[in-house]
Amino acid sequence: MQLHKRIIRSETTRSTLCWLAASYVRLIHATGRWRTKGGDLPAHYLTEGKPFIVAFWHQRLLMMPYTWRSVGGDRPFNMLISSHRDGEIISRTIAYFGPKTIAGSTGKDKGGAAALRQILKVLKAGEVVGMTPDGPRGPRMRASDGIIQAARMANVPIFPLTYSASNRKVLGSWDRFVLPLPFSRGVFHWGDPIHVDRKLDTVGIEAKRLELENALTKLTQETDTGLGLKAIPPAGVDELPKQKRSAIAAGETGK
């Protein structure tokens, strides 16, 4: 067994890691100069008690609790987090800031069905759900259709969301995780909502999936370049599963 896996099996170690991570997030926010762009419409939805889904790439997970607060989010905010051990650490770290978590993914396995039922339940109750459409394992910045299915079934819009910081380190993980550094200029950036018709067929769902993927990538890259940073590209076609490579090729052929 690898050393890092043995370490995180320790309850004491996991608790310490979560506390340290939460403390680092607080440090980044306290020492930075953060502003919010495009937050008026989601703030209006919150004021009116309208539920919605928030979509952000997995690499931008770290500062999401403060992004939520930036639009006056005092209603319950739920984040879909993987149920594996790494996901538990993320979930416990997020808990320091108030958001609740839903364990699982929007995959087609048994756990995915349970997570989807919980997502629909909290949306029906007027709450908000945050999801990483490329999580928990990627490919990077390539959306799955699970988030589209959830929005369709709940009849709620999806708000693309990102953040960026002028001083950062981009890790070599599959998602190119963004680690902001202290004393940065930061931006929480909300995009225009994407509405999903409940009557969409398979072709329509794929079109909405691609619309979300493109909108979220564009929002994220423009936010980075606006701070003078190099944009992080999505996973290349050669990094994608065979089925998704075929779908992209078919779409390009049909243009």
mmCIF file of N, CA and C in Angstrom, residues 111-225:
data_model
loop_
_atom_site.group_PDB
_atom_site.id
_atom_site.type_symbol
_atom_site.label_atom_id
_atom_site.label_comp_id
_atom_site.label_asym_id
_atom_site.label_seq_id
_atom_site.Cartn_x
_atom_site.Cartn_y
_atom_site.Cartn_z
ATOM 1 N N GLY A 111 -24.943 3.944 -6.647
ATOM 2 C CA GLY A 111 -24.647 5.136 -5.862
ATOM 3 C C GLY A 111 -25.042 6.405 -6.583
ATOM 4 N N GLY A 112 -24.896 6.408 -7.914
ATOM 5 C CA GLY A 112 -25.292 7.577 -8.690
ATOM 6 C C GLY A 112 -26.781 7.816 -8.637
ATOM 7 N N ALA A 113 -27.568 6.759 -8.662
ATOM 8 C CA ALA A 113 -29.024 6.894 -8.584
ATOM 9 C C ALA A 113 -29.433 7.473 -7.236
ATOM 10 N N ALA A 114 -28.771 7.026 -6.160
ATOM 11 C CA ALA A 114 -29.083 7.540 -4.825
ATOM 12 C C ALA A 114 -28.728 9.019 -4.718
ATOM 13 N N ALA A 115 -27.578 9.402 -5.280
ATOM 14 C CA ALA A 115 -27.164 10.803 -5.248
ATOM 15 C C ALA A 115 -28.145 11.671 -6.033
ATOM 16 N N LEU A 116 -28.591 11.165 -7.192
ATOM 17 C CA LEU A 116 -29.541 11.919 -8.011
ATOM 18 C C LEU A 116 -30.846 12.140 -7.265
ATOM 19 N N ARG A 117 -31.320 11.121 -6.562
ATOM 20 C CA ARG A 117 -32.559 11.276 -5.777
ATOM 21 C C ARG A 117 -32.392 12.349 -4.712
ATOM 22 N N GLN A 118 -31.225 12.380 -4.061
ATOM 23 C CA GLN A 118 -30.983 13.388 -3.031
ATOM 24 C C GLN A 118 -30.887 14.783 -3.640
ATOM 25 N N ILE A 119 -30.251 14.889 -4.817
ATOM 26 C CA ILE A 119 -30.159 16.181 -5.505
ATOM 27 C C ILE A 119 -31.551 16.719 -5.819
ATOM 28 N N LEU A 120 -32.400 15.874 -6.374
ATOM 29 C CA LEU A 120 -33.764 16.286 -6.728
ATOM 30 C C LEU A 120 -34.552 16.672 -5.484
ATOM 31 N N LYS A 121 -34.311 15.974 -4.393
ATOM 32 C CA LYS A 121 -35.025 16.257 -3.146
ATOM 33 C C LYS A 121 -34.691 17.644 -2.614
ATOM 34 N N VAL A 122 -33.397 17.987 -2.577
ATOM 35 C CA VAL A 122 -33.018 19.283 -2.015
ATOM 36 C C VAL A 122 -33.397 20.425 -2.959
ATOM 37 N N LEU A 123 -33.346 20.186 -4.270
ATOM 38 C CA LEU A 123 -33.784 21.221 -5.210
ATOM 39 C C LEU A 123 -35.284 21.473 -5.065
ATOM 40 N N LYS A 124 -36.056 20.416 -4.885
ATOM 41 C CA LYS A 124 -37.496 20.559 -4.689
ATOM 42 C C LYS A 124 -37.788 21.345 -3.416
ATOM 43 N N ALA A 125 -36.907 21.236 -2.425
ATOM 44 C CA ALA A 125 -37.077 21.966 -1.165
ATOM 45 C C ALA A 125 -36.630 23.423 -1.277
ATOM 46 N N GLY A 126 -36.193 23.842 -2.478
ATOM 47 C CA GLY A 126 -35.801 25.227 -2.690
ATOM 48 C C GLY A 126 -34.348 25.523 -2.386
ATOM 49 N N GLU A 127 -33.540 24.483 -2.228
ATOM 50 C CA GLU A 127 -32.122 24.680 -1.936
ATOM 51 C C GLU A 127 -31.310 24.699 -3.237
ATOM 52 N N VAL A 128 -30.003 24.880 -3.086
ATOM 53 C CA VAL A 128 -29.098 24.994 -4.230
ATOM 54 C C VAL A 128 -28.074 23.866 -4.170
ATOM 55 N N VAL A 129 -27.691 23.352 -5.334
ATOM 56 C CA VAL A 129 -26.724 22.256 -5.409
ATOM 57 C C VAL A 129 -25.540 22.684 -6.270
ATOM 58 N N GLY A 130 -24.331 22.462 -5.764
ATOM 59 C CA GLY A 130 -23.124 22.709 -6.528
ATOM 60 C C GLY A 130 -22.556 21.396 -7.031
ATOM 61 N N MET A 131 -22.134 21.354 -8.299
ATOM 62 C CA MET A 131 -21.649 20.125 -8.914
ATOM 63 C C MET A 131 -20.429 20.404 -9.787
ATOM 64 N N THR A 132 -19.517 19.452 -9.827
ATOM 65 C CA THR A 132 -18.371 19.520 -10.734
ATOM 66 C C THR A 132 -18.644 18.552 -11.887
ATOM 67 N N PRO A 133 -19.031 19.047 -13.052
ATOM 68 C CA PRO A 133 -19.421 18.150 -14.148
ATOM 69 C C PRO A 133 -18.288 17.319 -14.726
ATOM 70 N N ASP A 134 -17.037 17.590 -14.309
ATOM 71 C CA ASP A 134 -15.926 16.733 -14.735
ATOM 72 C C ASP A 134 -15.418 15.857 -13.589
ATOM 73 N N GLY A 135 -16.063 15.936 -12.424
ATOM 74 C CA GLY A 135 -15.608 15.145 -11.281
ATOM 75 C C GLY A 135 -16.337 13.825 -11.204
ATOM 76 N N PRO A 136 -15.837 12.889 -10.356
ATOM 77 C CA PRO A 136 -14.661 13.064 -9.498
ATOM 78 C C PRO A 136 -13.339 12.661 -10.137
ATOM 79 N N ARG A 137 -13.358 12.085 -11.341
ATOM 80 C CA ARG A 137 -12.128 11.554 -11.921
ATOM 81 C C ARG A 137 -11.792 12.073 -13.311
ATOM 82 N N GLY A 138 -12.574 12.986 -13.842
ATOM 83 C CA GLY A 138 -12.250 13.541 -15.143
ATOM 84 C C GLY A 138 -12.957 12.849 -16.295
ATOM 85 N N PRO A 139 -12.589 13.154 -17.516
ATOM 86 C CA PRO A 139 -11.437 13.965 -17.943
ATOM 87 C C PRO A 139 -11.601 15.452 -17.584
ATOM 88 N N ARG A 140 -10.485 16.133 -17.463
ATOM 89 C CA ARG A 140 -10.450 17.519 -17.044
ATOM 90 C C ARG A 140 -11.249 18.426 -17.971
ATOM 91 N N MET A 141 -12.149 19.218 -17.345
ATOM 92 C CA MET A 141 -12.911 20.247 -18.067
ATOM 93 C C MET A 141 -13.715 19.673 -19.232
ATOM 94 N N ARG A 142 -14.194 18.437 -19.043
ATOM 95 C CA ARG A 142 -15.090 17.788 -20.003
ATOM 96 C C ARG A 142 -16.338 17.365 -19.232
ATOM 97 N N ALA A 143 -17.464 17.961 -19.536
ATOM 98 C CA ALA A 143 -18.678 17.750 -18.750
ATOM 99 C C ALA A 143 -19.334 16.407 -19.072
ATOM 100 N N SER A 144 -19.816 15.750 -18.036
ATOM 101 C CA SER A 144 -20.680 14.586 -18.225
ATOM 102 C C SER A 144 -22.114 15.087 -18.359
ATOM 103 N N ASP A 145 -23.023 14.207 -18.774
ATOM 104 C CA ASP A 145 -24.408 14.665 -18.957
ATOM 105 C C ASP A 145 -25.242 14.528 -17.694
ATOM 106 N N GLY A 146 -24.638 14.043 -16.585
ATOM 107 C CA GLY A 146 -25.404 13.873 -15.354
ATOM 108 C C GLY A 146 -25.995 15.174 -14.832
ATOM 109 N N ILE A 147 -25.235 16.255 -14.928
ATOM 110 C CA ILE A 147 -25.721 17.548 -14.445
ATOM 111 C C ILE A 147 -26.876 18.052 -15.310
ATOM 112 N N ILE A 148 -26.840 17.759 -16.603
ATOM 113 C CA ILE A 148 -27.929 18.151 -17.499
ATOM 114 C C ILE A 148 -29.195 17.365 -17.151
ATOM 115 N N GLN A 149 -29.028 16.074 -16.885
ATOM 116 C CA GLN A 149 -30.175 15.245 -16.517
ATOM 117 C C GLN A 149 -30.807 15.746 -15.218
ATOM 118 N N ALA A 150 -29.971 16.115 -14.253
ATOM 119 C CA ALA A 150 -30.494 16.619 -12.976
ATOM 120 C C ALA A 150 -31.271 17.923 -13.181
ATOM 121 N N ALA A 151 -30.716 18.833 -13.977
ATOM 122 C CA ALA A 151 -31.399 20.106 -14.238
ATOM 123 C C ALA A 151 -32.706 19.879 -14.992
ATOM 124 N N ARG A 152 -32.694 18.947 -15.936
ATOM 125 C CA ARG A 152 -33.907 18.644 -16.698
ATOM 126 C C ARG A 152 -35.002 18.085 -15.797
ATOM 127 N N MET A 153 -34.648 17.127 -14.951
ATOM 128 C CA MET A 153 -35.633 16.482 -14.093
ATOM 129 C C MET A 153 -36.165 17.428 -13.013
ATOM 130 N N ALA A 154 -35.315 18.326 -12.527
ATOM 131 C CA ALA A 154 -35.736 19.265 -11.486
ATOM 132 C C ALA A 154 -36.327 20.546 -12.054
ATOM 133 N N ASN A 155 -36.158 20.752 -13.370
ATOM 134 C CA ASN A 155 -36.655 21.957 -14.029
ATOM 135 C C ASN A 155 -36.052 23.226 -13.412
ATOM 136 N N VAL A 156 -34.722 23.216 -13.266
ATOM 137 C CA VAL A 156 -34.008 24.370 -12.711
ATOM 138 C C VAL A 156 -32.869 24.747 -13.658
ATOM 139 N N PRO A 157 -32.418 26.001 -13.633
ATOM 140 C CA PRO A 157 -31.285 26.410 -14.481
ATOM 141 C C PRO A 157 -29.949 26.007 -13.863
ATOM 142 N N ILE A 158 -28.919 26.033 -14.704
ATOM 143 C CA ILE A 158 -27.547 25.788 -14.265
ATOM 144 C C ILE A 158 -26.756 27.084 -14.411
ATOM 145 N N PHE A 159 -26.133 27.536 -13.325
ATOM 146 C CA PHE A 159 -25.271 28.720 -13.377
ATOM 147 C C PHE A 159 -23.807 28.285 -13.443
ATOM 148 N N PRO A 160 -23.095 28.579 -14.540
ATOM 149 C CA PRO A 160 -21.644 28.346 -14.550
ATOM 150 C C PRO A 160 -20.971 29.272 -13.533
ATOM 151 N N LEU A 161 -19.925 28.785 -12.910
ATOM 152 C CA LEU A 161 -19.242 29.553 -11.863
ATOM 153 C C LEU A 161 -17.764 29.199 -11.850
ATOM 154 N N THR A 162 -16.932 30.175 -11.591
ATOM 155 C CA THR A 162 -15.501 29.924 -11.451
ATOM 156 C C THR A 162 -14.896 30.956 -10.519
ATOM 157 N N TYR A 163 -13.629 30.786 -10.231
ATOM 158 C CA TYR A 163 -12.863 31.827 -9.556
ATOM 159 C C TYR A 163 -11.435 31.765 -10.080
ATOM 160 N N SER A 164 -10.702 32.827 -9.863
ATOM 161 C CA SER A 164 -9.297 32.832 -10.200
ATOM 162 C C SER A 164 -8.567 33.760 -9.243
ATOM 163 N N ALA A 165 -7.267 33.541 -9.104
ATOM 164 C CA ALA A 165 -6.437 34.358 -8.218
ATOM 165 C C ALA A 165 -5.143 34.697 -8.932
ATOM 166 N N SER A 166 -4.689 35.940 -8.765
ATOM 167 C CA SER A 166 -3.526 36.422 -9.517
ATOM 168 C C SER A 166 -2.245 35.669 -9.173
ATOM 169 N N ASN A 167 -2.132 35.188 -7.942
ATOM 170 C CA ASN A 167 -0.979 34.381 -7.535
ATOM 171 C C ASN A 167 -1.470 32.969 -7.233
ATOM 172 N N ARG A 168 -0.929 31.995 -7.916
ATOM 173 C CA ARG A 168 -1.431 30.638 -7.754
ATOM 174 C C ARG A 168 -0.376 29.616 -8.141
ATOM 175 N N LYS A 169 -0.647 28.389 -7.744
ATOM 176 C CA LYS A 169 0.139 27.246 -8.200
ATOM 177 C C LYS A 169 -0.835 26.263 -8.829
ATOM 178 N N VAL A 170 -0.525 25.788 -10.018
ATOM 179 C CA VAL A 170 -1.355 24.788 -10.688
ATOM 180 C C VAL A 170 -0.693 23.429 -10.481
ATOM 181 N N LEU A 171 -1.395 22.537 -9.794
ATOM 182 C CA LEU A 171 -0.828 21.234 -9.464
ATOM 183 C C LEU A 171 -0.847 20.306 -10.682
ATOM 184 N N GLY A 172 -0.062 19.256 -10.625
ATOM 185 C CA GLY A 172 0.028 18.321 -11.737
ATOM 186 C C GLY A 172 -0.983 17.196 -11.666
ATOM 187 N N SER A 173 -2.061 17.381 -10.943
ATOM 188 C CA SER A 173 -3.106 16.370 -10.816
ATOM 189 C C SER A 173 -3.924 16.287 -12.106
ATOM 190 N N TRP A 174 -4.796 15.273 -12.197
ATOM 191 C CA TRP A 174 -5.576 15.079 -13.433
ATOM 192 C C TRP A 174 -6.400 16.312 -13.782
ATOM 193 N N ASP A 175 -6.864 17.050 -12.750
ATOM 194 C CA ASP A 175 -7.715 18.211 -13.002
ATOM 195 C C ASP A 175 -6.947 19.515 -13.113
ATOM 196 N N ARG A 176 -5.617 19.467 -12.905
ATOM 197 C CA ARG A 176 -4.777 20.680 -12.833
ATOM 198 C C ARG A 176 -5.332 21.601 -11.735
ATOM 199 N N PHE A 177 -5.402 21.049 -10.527
ATOM 200 C CA PHE A 177 -6.013 21.748 -9.389
ATOM 201 C C PHE A 177 -5.342 23.098 -9.152
ATOM 202 N N VAL A 178 -6.160 24.133 -8.969
ATOM 203 C CA VAL A 178 -5.669 25.501 -8.793
ATOM 204 C C VAL A 178 -5.565 25.809 -7.296
ATOM 205 N N LEU A 179 -4.360 26.108 -6.849
ATOM 206 C CA LEU A 179 -4.096 26.453 -5.458
ATOM 207 C C LEU A 179 -3.744 27.936 -5.375
ATOM 208 N N PRO A 180 -4.688 28.789 -4.963
ATOM 209 C CA PRO A 180 -4.376 30.213 -4.816
ATOM 210 C C PRO A 180 -3.332 30.430 -3.725
ATOM 211 N N LEU A 181 -2.552 31.482 -3.868
ATOM 212 C CA LEU A 181 -1.541 31.822 -2.877
ATOM 213 C C LEU A 181 -1.960 33.087 -2.121
ATOM 214 N N PRO A 182 -1.413 33.283 -0.932
ATOM 215 C CA PRO A 182 -1.792 34.474 -0.141
ATOM 216 C C PRO A 182 -1.496 35.779 -0.871
ATOM 217 N N PHE A 183 -2.234 36.812 -0.473
ATOM 218 C CA PHE A 183 -2.054 38.174 -0.971
ATOM 219 C C PHE A 183 -2.292 38.288 -2.472
ATOM 220 N N SER A 184 -3.316 37.585 -2.942
ATOM 221 C CA SER A 184 -3.678 37.619 -4.353
ATOM 222 C C SER A 184 -4.825 38.583 -4.608
ATOM 223 N N ARG A 185 -4.947 39.001 -5.849
ATOM 224 C CA ARG A 185 -6.188 39.608 -6.328
ATOM 225 C C ARG A 185 -7.054 38.463 -6.847
ATOM 226 N N GLY A 186 -8.287 38.395 -6.375
ATOM 227 C CA GLY A 186 -9.132 37.276 -6.747
ATOM 228 C C GLY A 186 -10.467 37.706 -7.316
ATOM 229 N N VAL A 187 -11.050 36.849 -8.143
ATOM 230 C CA VAL A 187 -12.342 37.117 -8.773
ATOM 231 C C VAL A 187 -13.235 35.887 -8.626
ATOM 232 N N PHE A 188 -14.448 36.106 -8.112
ATOM 233 C CA PHE A 188 -15.501 35.098 -8.166
ATOM 234 C C PHE A 188 -16.383 35.484 -9.356
ATOM 235 N N HIS A 189 -16.523 34.605 -10.336
ATOM 236 C CA HIS A 189 -17.159 34.981 -11.600
ATOM 237 C C HIS A 189 -18.314 34.037 -11.939
ATOM 238 N N TRP A 190 -19.533 34.591 -11.971
ATOM 239 C CA TRP A 190 -20.736 33.850 -12.331
ATOM 240 C C TRP A 190 -21.057 34.087 -13.806
ATOM 241 N N GLY A 191 -21.466 33.018 -14.494
ATOM 242 C CA GLY A 191 -21.867 33.128 -15.885
ATOM 243 C C GLY A 191 -23.380 33.203 -16.032
ATOM 244 N N ASP A 192 -23.832 33.348 -17.252
ATOM 245 C CA ASP A 192 -25.265 33.389 -17.535
ATOM 246 C C ASP A 192 -25.881 32.002 -17.338
ATOM 247 N N PRO A 193 -27.128 31.948 -16.851
ATOM 248 C CA PRO A 193 -27.751 30.645 -16.603
ATOM 249 C C PRO A 193 -28.031 29.884 -17.896
ATOM 250 N N ILE A 194 -27.944 28.578 -17.797
ATOM 251 C CA ILE A 194 -28.282 27.681 -18.903
ATOM 252 C C ILE A 194 -29.568 26.962 -18.536
ATOM 253 N N HIS A 195 -30.591 27.118 -19.363
ATOM 254 C CA HIS A 195 -31.900 26.530 -19.086
ATOM 255 C C HIS A 195 -32.050 25.223 -19.860
ATOM 256 N N VAL A 196 -32.583 24.219 -19.200
ATOM 257 C CA VAL A 196 -32.699 22.885 -19.766
ATOM 258 C C VAL A 196 -34.175 22.493 -19.842
ATOM 259 N N ASP A 197 -34.668 22.301 -21.049
ATOM 260 C CA ASP A 197 -36.068 21.926 -21.269
ATOM 261 C C ASP A 197 -36.316 20.502 -20.776
ATOM 262 N N ARG A 198 -37.412 20.301 -20.073
ATOM 263 C CA ARG A 198 -37.734 18.979 -19.529
ATOM 264 C C ARG A 198 -38.018 17.949 -20.631
ATOM 265 N N LYS A 199 -38.348 18.418 -21.838
ATOM 266 C CA LYS A 199 -38.735 17.504 -22.912
ATOM 267 C C LYS A 199 -37.576 17.144 -23.846
ATOM 268 N N LEU A 200 -36.360 17.493 -23.455
ATOM 269 C CA LEU A 200 -35.214 17.223 -24.328
ATOM 270 C C LEU A 200 -35.036 15.725 -24.578
ATOM 271 N N ASP A 201 -34.710 15.387 -25.829
ATOM 272 C CA ASP A 201 -34.368 14.010 -26.161
ATOM 273 C C ASP A 201 -32.856 13.830 -26.029
ATOM 274 N N THR A 202 -32.360 12.664 -26.431
ATOM 275 C CA THR A 202 -30.938 12.353 -26.287
ATOM 276 C C THR A 202 -30.058 13.360 -27.031
ATOM 277 N N VAL A 203 -30.465 13.748 -28.224
ATOM 278 C CA VAL A 203 -29.694 14.723 -29.003
ATOM 279 C C VAL A 203 -29.684 16.076 -28.305
ATOM 280 N N GLY A 204 -30.833 16.474 -27.784
ATOM 281 C CA GLY A 204 -30.923 17.754 -27.086
ATOM 282 C C GLY A 204 -30.091 17.786 -25.818
ATOM 283 N N ILE A 205 -30.071 16.668 -25.094
ATOM 284 C CA ILE A 205 -29.272 16.584 -23.877
ATOM 285 C C ILE A 205 -27.782 16.724 -24.200
ATOM 286 N N GLU A 206 -27.340 16.073 -25.266
ATOM 287 C CA GLU A 206 -25.944 16.184 -25.667
ATOM 288 C C GLU A 206 -25.604 17.624 -26.071
ATOM 289 N N ALA A 207 -26.528 18.286 -26.744
ATOM 290 C CA ALA A 207 -26.295 19.680 -27.140
ATOM 291 C C ALA A 207 -26.157 20.578 -25.908
ATOM 292 N N LYS A 208 -26.992 20.350 -24.896
ATOM 293 C CA LYS A 208 -26.909 21.138 -23.662
ATOM 294 C C LYS A 208 -25.638 20.821 -22.886
ATOM 295 N N ARG A 209 -25.243 19.555 -22.902
ATOM 296 C CA ARG A 209 -23.988 19.183 -22.245
ATOM 297 C C ARG A 209 -22.823 19.946 -22.858
ATOM 298 N N LEU A 210 -22.795 19.994 -24.181
ATOM 299 C CA LEU A 210 -21.730 20.702 -24.878
ATOM 300 C C LEU A 210 -21.825 22.207 -24.642
ATOM 301 N N GLU A 211 -23.037 22.737 -24.582
ATOM 302 C CA GLU A 211 -23.223 24.164 -24.305
ATOM 303 C C GLU A 211 -22.655 24.526 -22.929
ATOM 304 N N LEU A 212 -22.951 23.691 -21.939
ATOM 305 C CA LEU A 212 -22.419 23.938 -20.594
ATOM 306 C C LEU A 212 -20.903 23.827 -20.581
ATOM 307 N N GLU A 213 -20.371 22.782 -21.197
ATOM 308 C CA GLU A 213 -18.929 22.581 -21.235
ATOM 309 C C GLU A 213 -18.223 23.786 -21.844
ATOM 310 N N ASN A 214 -18.717 24.252 -22.968
ATOM 311 C CA ASN A 214 -18.094 25.393 -23.642
ATOM 312 C C ASN A 214 -18.226 26.673 -22.830
ATOM 313 N N ALA A 215 -19.415 26.890 -22.248
ATOM 314 C CA ALA A 215 -19.647 28.115 -21.467
ATOM 315 C C ALA A 215 -18.767 28.151 -20.228
ATOM 316 N N LEU A 216 -18.650 27.013 -19.545
ATOM 317 C CA LEU A 216 -17.857 26.971 -18.317
ATOM 318 C C LEU A 216 -16.369 27.102 -18.609
ATOM 319 N N THR A 217 -15.919 26.491 -19.686
ATOM 320 C CA THR A 217 -14.511 26.624 -20.075
ATOM 321 C C THR A 217 -14.194 28.063 -20.473
ATOM 322 N N LYS A 218 -15.069 28.662 -21.262
ATOM 323 C CA LYS A 218 -14.844 30.043 -21.677
ATOM 324 C C LYS A 218 -14.815 30.988 -20.479
ATOM 325 N N LEU A 219 -15.765 30.817 -19.552
ATOM 326 C CA LEU A 219 -15.819 31.656 -18.350
ATOM 327 C C LEU A 219 -14.537 31.503 -17.538
ATOM 328 N N THR A 220 -14.099 30.270 -17.361
ATOM 329 C CA THR A 220 -12.909 29.997 -16.550
ATOM 330 C C THR A 220 -11.659 30.563 -17.198
ATOM 331 N N GLN A 221 -11.511 30.347 -18.496
ATOM 332 C CA GLN A 221 -10.309 30.820 -19.175
ATOM 333 C C GLN A 221 -10.279 32.346 -19.264
ATOM 334 N N GLU A 222 -11.419 32.971 -19.505
ATOM 335 C CA GLU A 222 -11.456 34.434 -19.571
ATOM 336 C C GLU A 222 -11.164 35.055 -18.202
ATOM 337 N N THR A 223 -11.598 34.396 -17.140
ATOM 338 C CA THR A 223 -11.316 34.898 -15.798
ATOM 339 C C THR A 223 -9.827 34.816 -15.501
ATOM 340 N N ASP A 224 -9.194 33.725 -15.929
ATOM 341 C CA ASP A 224 -7.744 33.594 -15.756
ATOM 342 C C ASP A 224 -6.984 34.656 -16.553
ATOM 343 N N THR A 225 -7.297 34.766 -17.838
ATOM 344 C CA THR A 225 -6.552 35.704 -18.680
ATOM 345 C C THR A 225 -6.803 37.149 -18.268
#
